[in-house]
PDB file of C-alpha atoms in Angstrom:
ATOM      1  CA  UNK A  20      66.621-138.978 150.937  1.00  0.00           C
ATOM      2  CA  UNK A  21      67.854-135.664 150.751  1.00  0.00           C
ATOM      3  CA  UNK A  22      71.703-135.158 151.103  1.00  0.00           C
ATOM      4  CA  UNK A  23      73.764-131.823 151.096  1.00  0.00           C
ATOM      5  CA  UNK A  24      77.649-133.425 151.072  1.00  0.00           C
ATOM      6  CA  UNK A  25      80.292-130.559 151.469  1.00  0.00           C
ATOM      7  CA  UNK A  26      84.114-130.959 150.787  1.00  0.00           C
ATOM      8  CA  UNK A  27      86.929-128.775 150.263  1.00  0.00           C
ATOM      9  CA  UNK A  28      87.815-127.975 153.742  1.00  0.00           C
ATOM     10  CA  UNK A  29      91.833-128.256 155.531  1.00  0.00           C
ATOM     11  CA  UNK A  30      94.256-126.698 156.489  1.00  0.00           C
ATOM     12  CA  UNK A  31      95.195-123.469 154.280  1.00  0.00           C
ATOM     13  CA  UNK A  32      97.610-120.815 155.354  1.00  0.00           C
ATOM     14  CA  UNK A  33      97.093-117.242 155.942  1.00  0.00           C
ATOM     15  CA  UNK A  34      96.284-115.612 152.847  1.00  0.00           C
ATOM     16  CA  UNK A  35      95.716-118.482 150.578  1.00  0.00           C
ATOM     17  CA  UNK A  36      93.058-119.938 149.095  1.00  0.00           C
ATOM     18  CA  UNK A  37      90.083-122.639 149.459  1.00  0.00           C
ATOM     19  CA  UNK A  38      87.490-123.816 147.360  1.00  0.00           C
ATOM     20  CA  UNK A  39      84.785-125.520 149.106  1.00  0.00           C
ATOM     21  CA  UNK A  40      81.736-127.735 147.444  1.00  0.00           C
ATOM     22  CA  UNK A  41      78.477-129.180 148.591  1.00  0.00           C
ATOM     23  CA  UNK A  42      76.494-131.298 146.281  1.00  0.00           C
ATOM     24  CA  UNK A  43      73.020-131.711 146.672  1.00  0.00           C
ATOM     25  CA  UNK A  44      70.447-134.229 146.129  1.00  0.00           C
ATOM     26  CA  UNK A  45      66.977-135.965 146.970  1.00  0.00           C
ATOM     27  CA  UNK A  46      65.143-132.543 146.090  1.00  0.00           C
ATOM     28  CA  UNK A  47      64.545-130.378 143.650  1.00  0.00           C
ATOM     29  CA  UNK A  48      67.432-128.675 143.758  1.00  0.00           C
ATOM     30  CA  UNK A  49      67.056-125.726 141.314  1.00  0.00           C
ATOM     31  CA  UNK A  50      64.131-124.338 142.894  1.00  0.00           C
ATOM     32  CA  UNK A  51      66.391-123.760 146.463  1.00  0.00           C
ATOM     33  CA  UNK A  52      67.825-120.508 147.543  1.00  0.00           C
ATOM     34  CA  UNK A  53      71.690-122.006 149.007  1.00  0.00           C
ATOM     35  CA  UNK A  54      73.599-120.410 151.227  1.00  0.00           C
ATOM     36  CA  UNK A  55      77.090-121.204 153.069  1.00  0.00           C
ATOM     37  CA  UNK A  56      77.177-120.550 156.923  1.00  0.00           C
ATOM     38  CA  UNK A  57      79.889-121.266 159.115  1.00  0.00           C
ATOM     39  CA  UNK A  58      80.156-121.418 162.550  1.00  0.00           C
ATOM     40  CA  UNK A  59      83.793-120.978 165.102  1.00  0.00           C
ATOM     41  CA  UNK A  60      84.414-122.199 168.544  1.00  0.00           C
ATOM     42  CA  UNK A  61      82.397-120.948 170.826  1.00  0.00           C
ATOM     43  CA  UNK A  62      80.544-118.293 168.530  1.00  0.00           C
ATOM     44  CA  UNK A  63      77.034-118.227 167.229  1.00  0.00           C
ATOM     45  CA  UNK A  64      76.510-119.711 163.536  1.00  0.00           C
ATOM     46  CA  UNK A  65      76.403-117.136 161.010  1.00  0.00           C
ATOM     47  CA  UNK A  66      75.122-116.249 157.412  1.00  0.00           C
ATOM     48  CA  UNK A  67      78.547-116.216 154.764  1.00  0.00           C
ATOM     49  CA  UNK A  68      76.972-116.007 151.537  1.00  0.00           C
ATOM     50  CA  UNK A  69      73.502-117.098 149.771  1.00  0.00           C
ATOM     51  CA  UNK A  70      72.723-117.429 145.986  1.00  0.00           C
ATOM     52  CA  UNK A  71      69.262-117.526 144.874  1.00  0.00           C
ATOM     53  CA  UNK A  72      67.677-120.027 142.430  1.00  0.00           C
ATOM     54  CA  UNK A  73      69.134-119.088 138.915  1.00  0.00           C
ATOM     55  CA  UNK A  74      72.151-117.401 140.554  1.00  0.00           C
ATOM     56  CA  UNK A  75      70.823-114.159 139.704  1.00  0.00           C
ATOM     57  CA  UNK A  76      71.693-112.489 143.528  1.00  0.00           C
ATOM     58  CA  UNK A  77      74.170-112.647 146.226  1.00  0.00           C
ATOM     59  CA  UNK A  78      74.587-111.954 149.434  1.00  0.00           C
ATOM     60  CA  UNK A  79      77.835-112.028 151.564  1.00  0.00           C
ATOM     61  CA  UNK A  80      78.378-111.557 155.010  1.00  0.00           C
ATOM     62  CA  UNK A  81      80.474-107.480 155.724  1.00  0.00           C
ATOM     63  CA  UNK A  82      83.495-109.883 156.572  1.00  0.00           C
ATOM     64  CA  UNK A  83      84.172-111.740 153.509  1.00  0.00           C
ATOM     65  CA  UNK A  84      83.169-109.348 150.841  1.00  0.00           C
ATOM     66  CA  UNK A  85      85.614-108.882 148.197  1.00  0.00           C
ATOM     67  CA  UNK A  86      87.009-112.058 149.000  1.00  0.00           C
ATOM     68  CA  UNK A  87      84.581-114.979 148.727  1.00  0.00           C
ATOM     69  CA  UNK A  88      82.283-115.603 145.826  1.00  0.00           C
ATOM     70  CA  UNK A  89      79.142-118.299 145.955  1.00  0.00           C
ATOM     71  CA  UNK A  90      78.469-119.992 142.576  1.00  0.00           C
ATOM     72  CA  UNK A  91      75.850-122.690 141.348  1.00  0.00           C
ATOM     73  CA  UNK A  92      75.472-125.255 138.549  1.00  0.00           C
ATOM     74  CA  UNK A  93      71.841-126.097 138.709  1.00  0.00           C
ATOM     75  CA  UNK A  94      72.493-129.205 135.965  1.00  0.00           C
ATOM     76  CA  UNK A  95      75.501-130.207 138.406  1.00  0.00           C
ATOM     77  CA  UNK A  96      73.103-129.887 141.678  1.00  0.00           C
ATOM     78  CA  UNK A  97      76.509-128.220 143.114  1.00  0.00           C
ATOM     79  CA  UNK A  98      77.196-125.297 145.041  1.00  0.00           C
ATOM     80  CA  UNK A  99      80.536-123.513 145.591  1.00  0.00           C
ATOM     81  CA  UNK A 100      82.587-121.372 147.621  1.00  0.00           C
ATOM     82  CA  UNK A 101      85.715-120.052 146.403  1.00  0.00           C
ATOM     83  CA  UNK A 102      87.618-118.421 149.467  1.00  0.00           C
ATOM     84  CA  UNK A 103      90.377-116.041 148.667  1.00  0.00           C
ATOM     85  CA  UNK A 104      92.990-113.607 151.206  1.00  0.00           C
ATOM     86  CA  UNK A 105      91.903-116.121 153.889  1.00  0.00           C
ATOM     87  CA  UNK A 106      92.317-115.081 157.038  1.00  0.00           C
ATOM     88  CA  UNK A 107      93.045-116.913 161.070  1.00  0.00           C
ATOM     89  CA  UNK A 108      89.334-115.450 161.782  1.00  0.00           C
ATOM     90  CA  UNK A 109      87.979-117.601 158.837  1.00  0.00           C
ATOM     91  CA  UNK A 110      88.845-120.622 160.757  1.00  0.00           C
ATOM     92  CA  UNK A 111      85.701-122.147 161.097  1.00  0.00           C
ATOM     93  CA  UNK A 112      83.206-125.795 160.581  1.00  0.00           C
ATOM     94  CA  UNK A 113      81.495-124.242 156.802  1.00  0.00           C
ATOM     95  CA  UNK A 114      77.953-125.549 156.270  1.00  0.00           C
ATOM     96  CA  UNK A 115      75.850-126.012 153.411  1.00  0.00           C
ATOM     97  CA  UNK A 116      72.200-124.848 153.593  1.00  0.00           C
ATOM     98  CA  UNK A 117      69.086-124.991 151.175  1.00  0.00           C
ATOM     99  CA  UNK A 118      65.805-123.261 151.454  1.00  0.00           C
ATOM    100  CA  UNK A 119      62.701-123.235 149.456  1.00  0.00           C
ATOM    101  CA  UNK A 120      59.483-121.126 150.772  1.00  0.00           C
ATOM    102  CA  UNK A 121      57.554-124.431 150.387  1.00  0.00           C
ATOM    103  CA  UNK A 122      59.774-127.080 151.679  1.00  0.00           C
ATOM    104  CA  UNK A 123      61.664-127.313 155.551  1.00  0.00           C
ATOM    105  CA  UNK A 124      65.152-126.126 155.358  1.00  0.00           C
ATOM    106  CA  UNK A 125      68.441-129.065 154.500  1.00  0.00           C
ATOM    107  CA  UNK A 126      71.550-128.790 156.267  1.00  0.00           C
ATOM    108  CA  UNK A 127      74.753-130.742 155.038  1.00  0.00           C
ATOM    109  CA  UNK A 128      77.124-132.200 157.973  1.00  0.00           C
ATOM    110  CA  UNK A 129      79.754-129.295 157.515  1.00  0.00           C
ATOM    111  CA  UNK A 130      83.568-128.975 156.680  1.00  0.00           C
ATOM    112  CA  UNK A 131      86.257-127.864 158.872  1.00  0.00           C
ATOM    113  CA  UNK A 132      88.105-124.583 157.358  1.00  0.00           C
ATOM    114  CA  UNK A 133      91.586-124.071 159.516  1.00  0.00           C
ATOM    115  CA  UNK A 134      93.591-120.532 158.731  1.00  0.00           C
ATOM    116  CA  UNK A 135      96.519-120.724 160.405  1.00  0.00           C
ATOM    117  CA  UNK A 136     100.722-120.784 159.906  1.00  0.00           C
TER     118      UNK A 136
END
């Protein structure tokens, strides 16, 4: 039923640039807080950005401010993440992630992000 589908991820060299997408449906998607975690080799998964509902707040993890932004388009059911000034340490499997206070928590399957020369 419900489905969170990213895409965007590859290969991208140091510095450039990545837009990644996860489109959403199955649920009500509008009402969902959505958020973009990631998670490297060997490391824990961790919190890169969240939007709320109408895309009136953000969040961003210490390490990617100033150089990712999350967006919405409710009417789309799509969620971005534009990644600029990328970096080796952004290497990384990005997930998609949606979260209402009166529903369980979707995950999408991920997409592999690779920084590297």
């Amino acid at each position: 039923q419900v489905q969170l589908v990213e895409s965007g991820g590859g290969l991208v060299q140091p510095g450039g640039s990545l837009r990644l997408s996860c489109a959403g449906s199955g649920f009500a998607f509008s009402f969902y807080t959505m958020s973009w975690y990631r998670q490297a080799p060997g490391k824990e998964r961790e919190l890169v950005a969240d939007i709320t509902s109408t895309g009136g707040s953000t969040n961003y993890a210490d390490s990617v401010k100033g150089r990712f932004t999350i967006s919405r388009d409710n009417g789309k059911k799509t969620v971005w993440l534009q990644m600029n000034s990328l970096k080796p340490e952004d290497t990384a499997v990005y997930y998609c992630k949606a979260k209402w206070r009166y529903d369980m928590d979707y995950w999408g399957k991920g997409t592999l992000v690779t920084v590297s020369s």
